[in-house]
Amino acid sequence: MDIQSLAVILQAALSPNPDERKAAEESLNQFQYAPQHLVRLLQIIVDGNCDMAVRQVASIHFKNFVAKNWSPNDNGEASKILQGDKDIVRQNILLFVPQVPPLLRSQLGECLKTIINCDYPEQWPGLLLWVKHNLHDQQVYGALFVLRILSRKYEFKSDEERTPIYSIVEETFVPLLNIFNKLVQISSPSVDVAELIKLICKIFWSSIYLEIPKQLYDANMFNAWMVLFLHILERPVPLEGQPADPEQRKSWGWWKVKKWTVHILNRLYTRFGDTRLQNPENKAFAVMFTKTYAGKILECHLNLLDVIRAGGYLPDRVINLILQYLSNSVSKVSMYQLLQPRLDVLLFEIIFPLMCFNDTDQKLWDEDPHEYVRKGYDIIEDLYSPRTAAMDFVSELVRKRGKENLQKFVTFIVEILRRYNEAPLEQKPYRQKDGALLAIGALCDRLKQNEPYKSELERMLVQHVFPEFRSPMGHLRAKAAWVAGQYANIDFSDQNNFRTALHSVVAGMRDTELPVRVDSVFALRSFVEACKDLGEIRPILPQLLDEFFKLMNEVENEDLVFTLETIVDKFGEEMAPYALGLCQNLASAFWRCMSTAEADEEGDDPGGALAAVGCLRAISTILESVSRLPHLFVHIEPILLPIMRRMLTTDGQEVFEEVLEIVSYMTFFSPAISLEMWSLWPLMVDALSDWAIDFFSNILVPLDNYISRGTARFLTCKDPDYQQSLWNMVSTIMADQNLEDGDIEPAPKLIEVLFQNCKGQVDHWVEPYLRISIERLRRTEKPYLKGLLVQVVANALYYNPTMALSILHKIGVATEIFGLWFQMLQQVKKSGVRANFRREHDKKVCCLGLTSLLSLRNELLPAEAFGRVFRATLELLVAYKDQVAEAAKEEDADDNDMDGFQTDQDDGADGSDKEMGGEEDEDGDEADSSRLQKLAAQAKAFRPDDDDDDDSDEDYSDDDELQSPIDEVDPFVFFVDTMKVLQVSDSLRFQNLTQMLEFNYQALANGVAEHAEQRRTEIQKEKMEKAASANAAA
């Protein structure tokens, strides 16, 4: 197709007629792989005589085609673009990028980024030479544009992948510095100059982001750069040409230059200028930077902040970055000494005003309250917010330099509050009061810990916070709710004050202003957590839930859902009357959030997707809270089925884990697994086969439930054939050589589920599963997986020892497998603990499998093998007994401790987590830490031991909530009963064993026999107690 014909098709792609557009798109798709197609697109893009709309369509098509096809996805796949076409594009795109209008340049820039990332340096070795040449020529902008893309490719690369950046810096930084120097010296620079300097700043940023290139360790070279950066930092931004609109002004070229300069200096200071964080070889640089430049930068930053003190303009991002620099300076003695003389002015005339409600806030509150709420709870916005940075500075100051600053700052805040109280209504400084309340809330951790503030907090709330619940200013009512939430957990001397705060916050949920309602819901979470007497909340619970869901219909925010989770968690089974309504509301909210997330798929706001995840987590919390009321699940199921069906496909990849948890609850707690729930089995298996291997351990839980709780249907149904489906899935995964050991760990666990739940009913599957397990065992490296695969053999022996042993002989692996098994049983670490089968469950499965062998006749298990199995079983039973006793001894009252995984421990092993440098831990996600019963615990027990190797002691214990048919089988009783049967059926074999048994093994056998009788008594007692409880309940 020639250029003219292609231009006509591109023009048709702009047609308002949908049929014409569709025909044009089909033509473009038909000819896209034709030789020269890509070249002709580029010719149209750069043709100044061509209609701009056509050029733009061509640039978009060009960008998308290059992104998709420049580099084949599969290494063995041939490129769909001819090498000659690639060469022409590479030769010409560099020339045209600086020449085309900005609208087209952004598209070509994306193409160039794709090409450079794919081809440099191997397929495009001359690129760096072209850049270096043009830095000395008239093509400076083009060279800088390309160099920016080139340097950015290596911005986040680790050491070995970063090597090419060294030659880039070596070849370009000297000419780059010369260009930078000339640009800075221009007396009345235009905004075009700012664009060039910005590119240079970005190149420098990418080059130093992870480490300082060795060229910059040269003091003269580094100083030359620093002189220029400091010059830009100090030099006022030109007044001429500044946009009047604040949104446009912050994106203006010269303010962008200022931002990137501050960004670079912050990076140098925080990553490379802190002597405490550096390796010894970099310490000299850190000392030099701190001594020579850090103080000068601090002075420049303080001077910049004086601009806003005087009423001038600084972009929010620049203020934020400057305050980050100051926060990092507080803990350093030399820097703090420089800061001290100007600290009061900084704190009271710059920092505090930034914390106060302002005109921008009011405008957004009035015009778009939803956006006001979103920005207030968006962690991304915090990166740009001067207010957040101001709060962080105050917090850091009182944390690190509290002795000389906390009292001073609190006195200042108290004075603000006093002036506010004394002012007449029409003159009250509402915005200053807002800033004072924000400061009080931000300092809550410090004030709650230290006297004299700690004992004054309740009075402070009553005098200065409670009155603002009735303020005529919406922002103060919102701030009152927020501050009250920050202090909800203090010890109230008068419970009426707690009650007043709680009811004020609940009332705030009905406020006329949306931000007040939202802040009230978030504050409510703290009050629910702090409430010692749920009777305070119980009477208003229906009203509270009603207001909560009204708000969820207005706002999509995951923090809202956290509050609901807290309420459900706190009230537990008391939520039963509301469970159905809650699930209905949450399901509706979920679909709304998903619609928002899909509509914003190309956007950068994750709010809808996060809120959708929150809805599902809240549903799981509700299901867990009513888990002892199975009849409710029958009514909840129809509400959740549409979500489960849709989100177990590729549509649900972002929420797949949360949906699987819901499926797990529904299949575990429902009175029976319905046919509708069975329809989800194929969806999970298909997802696992296609894309969801990372979720195998999550999928394992519901599949276990289907087999264990729906055994009859699993065994009898032929359409679909669940047994065949399970085999197809497990055998494919086990045979896949591209999957690592850790990926397939759930597969042998599924085989165990099958053998244990379908004992005597799946004889025809024993051999196939043994074969694939042994095949995988032979190429397995990870000890944990080896143990699981050996346990498949143990489970097969427990299922039917005669059949399993004959299969092992049939395929010629019996000697090999038992040799490996006994070897693994004997392996110990340097500390003396067992290297394999470390969980109680692992030991129990092995005991049952080995004990089952002991029931075999002499011709199937000769005397020598019989004796070896007997001794190994005794040793394992003793180890199992010791581990169970140790676990019982160490079990504490905290059932919510997620870290108490009991394993064979090395002596003196320290399992505690160490704080990584900070003085304070961040709070964990409370919604996660609450669901530790039933299937959540089951999922934990199924989780693979990712770090289990020869040197690792990290492992997972058995969980009490994990149900299995062997739970009712006591291995000691099973062992003794097996030996008693043998004593009767083959007394000679039994007599020979006891006569040839060494003294120590005789002692072990006697101990096991005694323990078995003790366990028999305990089991009988437990059964009687359960029966008594059941009768009492009836």
Coordinates of N, CA and C in Angstrom, one line a residue, residues 357 361 365 369-378 387 434 437-438 465 468-469 473-488 501-502 504-528 547-548 551-552 554-555 557 559-560 563:
F357 N -6.6 24.8 57.3 CA -7.5 24.8 56.2 C -7.3 26.1 55.4
D361 N -8.6 24.4 49.8 CA -9.4 23.3 50.5 C -10.9 23.7 50.4
W365 N -13.9 21.6 48.7 CA -14.9 21.2 49.6 C -16.3 21.6 49.0
P369 N -17.0 17.8 46.7 CA -16.7 17.1 48.0 C -16.2 15.7 47.8
H370 N -16.6 15.0 46.7 CA -16.1 13.6 46.5 C -14.6 13.6 46.2
E371 N -14.1 14.6 45.5 CA -12.7 14.7 45.2 C -11.9 15.2 46.4
Y372 N -12.6 16.0 47.3 CA -12.0 16.4 48.5 C -11.7 15.2 49.4
V373 N -12.7 14.3 49.5 CA -12.6 13.1 50.3 C -11.5 12.2 49.7
R374 N -11.5 12.0 48.3 CA -10.5 11.1 47.7 C -9.1 11.6 48.0
K375 N -8.9 12.9 47.8 CA -7.5 13.4 48.0 C -7.1 13.3 49.5
G376 N -8.1 13.4 50.4 CA -7.7 13.3 51.8 C -7.3 12.0 52.3
Y377 N -7.7 10.9 51.5 CA -7.4 9.5 51.9 C -6.6 8.8 50.9
D378 N -5.9 9.5 50.0 CA -5.1 8.9 48.9 C -3.7 9.0 49.3
R387 N 0.8 19.8 53.3 CA 0.2 19.6 54.6 C 0.7 18.3 55.2
D434 N -8.7 24.7 62.9 CA -8.5 23.5 62.2 C -7.1 23.0 62.2
L437 N -6.2 21.6 65.6 CA -6.7 20.3 65.9 C -6.0 19.2 65.1
L438 N -5.5 19.6 63.8 CA -4.7 18.7 63.0 C -3.4 18.4 63.8
V465 N -12.5 20.0 71.5 CA -12.9 19.1 70.4 C -14.4 18.9 70.4
E468 N -16.7 21.5 68.7 CA -16.7 21.6 67.2 C -17.6 20.6 66.5
F469 N -18.1 19.6 67.2 CA -19.1 18.7 66.6 C -20.3 19.5 66.2
M473 N -18.9 25.5 60.8 CA -17.9 25.2 59.7 C -17.8 23.6 59.5
G474 N -18.1 23.2 58.4 CA -18.1 21.7 58.1 C -16.7 21.1 58.3
H475 N -15.7 21.9 57.9 CA -14.3 21.3 58.0 C -13.9 21.2 59.5
L476 N -14.5 22.0 60.4 CA -14.2 21.8 61.8 C -15.0 20.6 62.4
R477 N -16.2 20.4 61.9 CA -16.9 19.2 62.4 C -16.2 18.0 61.9
A478 N -15.7 18.0 60.7 CA -14.9 16.8 60.2 C -13.6 16.6 61.0
K479 N -12.9 17.7 61.3 CA -11.7 17.6 62.1 C -12.0 17.1 63.5
A480 N -13.0 17.5 64.1 CA -13.4 17.1 65.4 C -13.6 15.6 65.4
A481 N -14.3 15.1 64.4 CA -14.5 13.6 64.4 C -13.1 12.9 64.2
W482 N -12.3 13.4 63.4 CA -11.0 12.8 63.2 C -10.1 12.8 64.4
V483 N -10.1 13.9 65.1 CA -9.3 14.0 66.4 C -9.9 13.1 67.4
A484 N -11.2 13.1 67.5 CA -11.8 12.2 68.5 C -11.4 10.8 68.3
G485 N -11.4 10.4 67.0 CA -11.0 9.0 66.7 C -9.5 8.7 67.1
Q486 N -8.7 9.7 66.9 CA -7.2 9.6 67.3 C -7.1 9.3 68.8
Y487 N -8.0 9.8 69.6 CA -7.9 9.7 71.1 C -9.0 8.7 71.7
A488 N -9.6 7.9 70.8 CA -10.7 7.1 71.3 C -10.2 6.1 72.3
A501 N -18.5 11.4 72.9 CA -17.7 11.4 71.7 C -18.2 10.4 70.7
L502 N -18.5 9.2 71.2 CA -19.1 8.1 70.3 C -20.4 8.6 69.7
S504 N -21.5 11.6 69.2 CA -21.2 12.7 68.3 C -20.7 12.2 67.0
V505 N -19.8 11.2 67.0 CA -19.3 10.7 65.8 C -20.4 10.0 65.0
V506 N -21.2 9.2 65.7 CA -22.3 8.5 65.0 C -23.3 9.6 64.4
A507 N -23.5 10.7 65.1 CA -24.4 11.7 64.6 C -23.7 12.3 63.3
G508 N -22.4 12.4 63.3 CA -21.7 13.0 62.2 C -21.9 12.2 60.9
M509 N -22.3 10.9 61.1 CA -22.5 10.1 59.9 C -23.8 10.5 59.2
R510 N -24.6 11.4 59.8 CA -25.8 11.9 59.2 C -25.6 13.4 58.8
D511 N -24.4 13.9 58.9 CA -24.2 15.3 58.6 C -24.5 15.7 57.2
T512 N -24.9 16.9 56.9 CA -25.2 17.3 55.6 C -24.0 17.4 54.6
E513 N -22.8 17.5 55.2 CA -21.6 17.6 54.4 C -20.9 16.2 54.2
L514 N -20.7 15.8 53.0 CA -20.1 14.5 52.7 C -18.7 14.2 53.5
P515 N -17.8 15.2 53.4 CA -16.5 14.9 54.1 C -16.7 14.7 55.6
V516 N -17.7 15.3 56.2 CA -17.9 15.1 57.7 C -18.4 13.7 57.9
R517 N -19.3 13.2 57.0 CA -19.8 11.9 57.1 C -18.7 10.8 57.0
V518 N -17.8 11.1 56.0 CA -16.7 10.1 55.8 C -15.8 10.1 57.0
D519 N -15.3 11.3 57.5 CA -14.4 11.3 58.6 C -15.1 10.7 59.8
S520 N -16.4 10.8 60.0 CA -17.1 10.2 61.1 C -17.0 8.7 61.1
V521 N -17.2 8.2 59.9 CA -17.1 6.7 59.7 C -15.8 6.2 60.1
F522 N -14.7 6.9 59.6 CA -13.4 6.4 59.9 C -13.1 6.5 61.4
A523 N -13.6 7.6 62.1 CA -13.4 7.7 63.5 C -14.1 6.7 64.3
L524 N -15.3 6.3 63.7 CA -16.1 5.2 64.4 C -15.3 4.0 64.6
R525 N -14.5 3.6 63.6 CA -13.7 2.4 63.7 C -12.9 2.4 65.0
S526 N -12.2 3.5 65.3 CA -11.4 3.6 66.5 C -12.3 3.5 67.8
F527 N -13.5 4.0 67.8 CA -14.3 3.9 68.9 C -14.8 2.5 69.1
V528 N -15.1 1.8 68.0 CA -15.6 0.4 68.1 C -14.4 -0.4 68.7
E547 N -26.8 4.0 58.1 CA -26.0 5.2 57.7 C -24.7 4.8 57.0
F548 N -24.1 3.7 57.5 CA -22.9 3.2 56.8 C -23.1 2.9 55.4
L551 N -23.7 5.8 53.0 CA -22.4 6.4 52.7 C -21.6 5.6 51.7
M552 N -21.7 4.3 51.8 CA -21.0 3.4 50.8 C -21.6 3.6 49.4
E554 N -22.4 6.4 48.3 CA -21.9 7.7 47.8 C -20.4 7.6 47.5
V555 N -19.6 6.9 48.3 CA -18.2 6.9 48.3 C -17.6 5.5 48.1
N557 N -14.4 3.6 48.9 CA -13.2 3.8 49.7 C -12.9 2.6 50.5
D559 N -11.1 2.2 53.1 CA -11.1 2.5 54.5 C -12.5 2.4 55.2
L560 N -13.5 2.8 54.4 CA -14.9 2.6 54.8 C -15.2 1.2 55.2
T563 N -13.9 -0.1 58.5 CA -14.7 0.2 59.7 C -15.8 -0.9 59.8

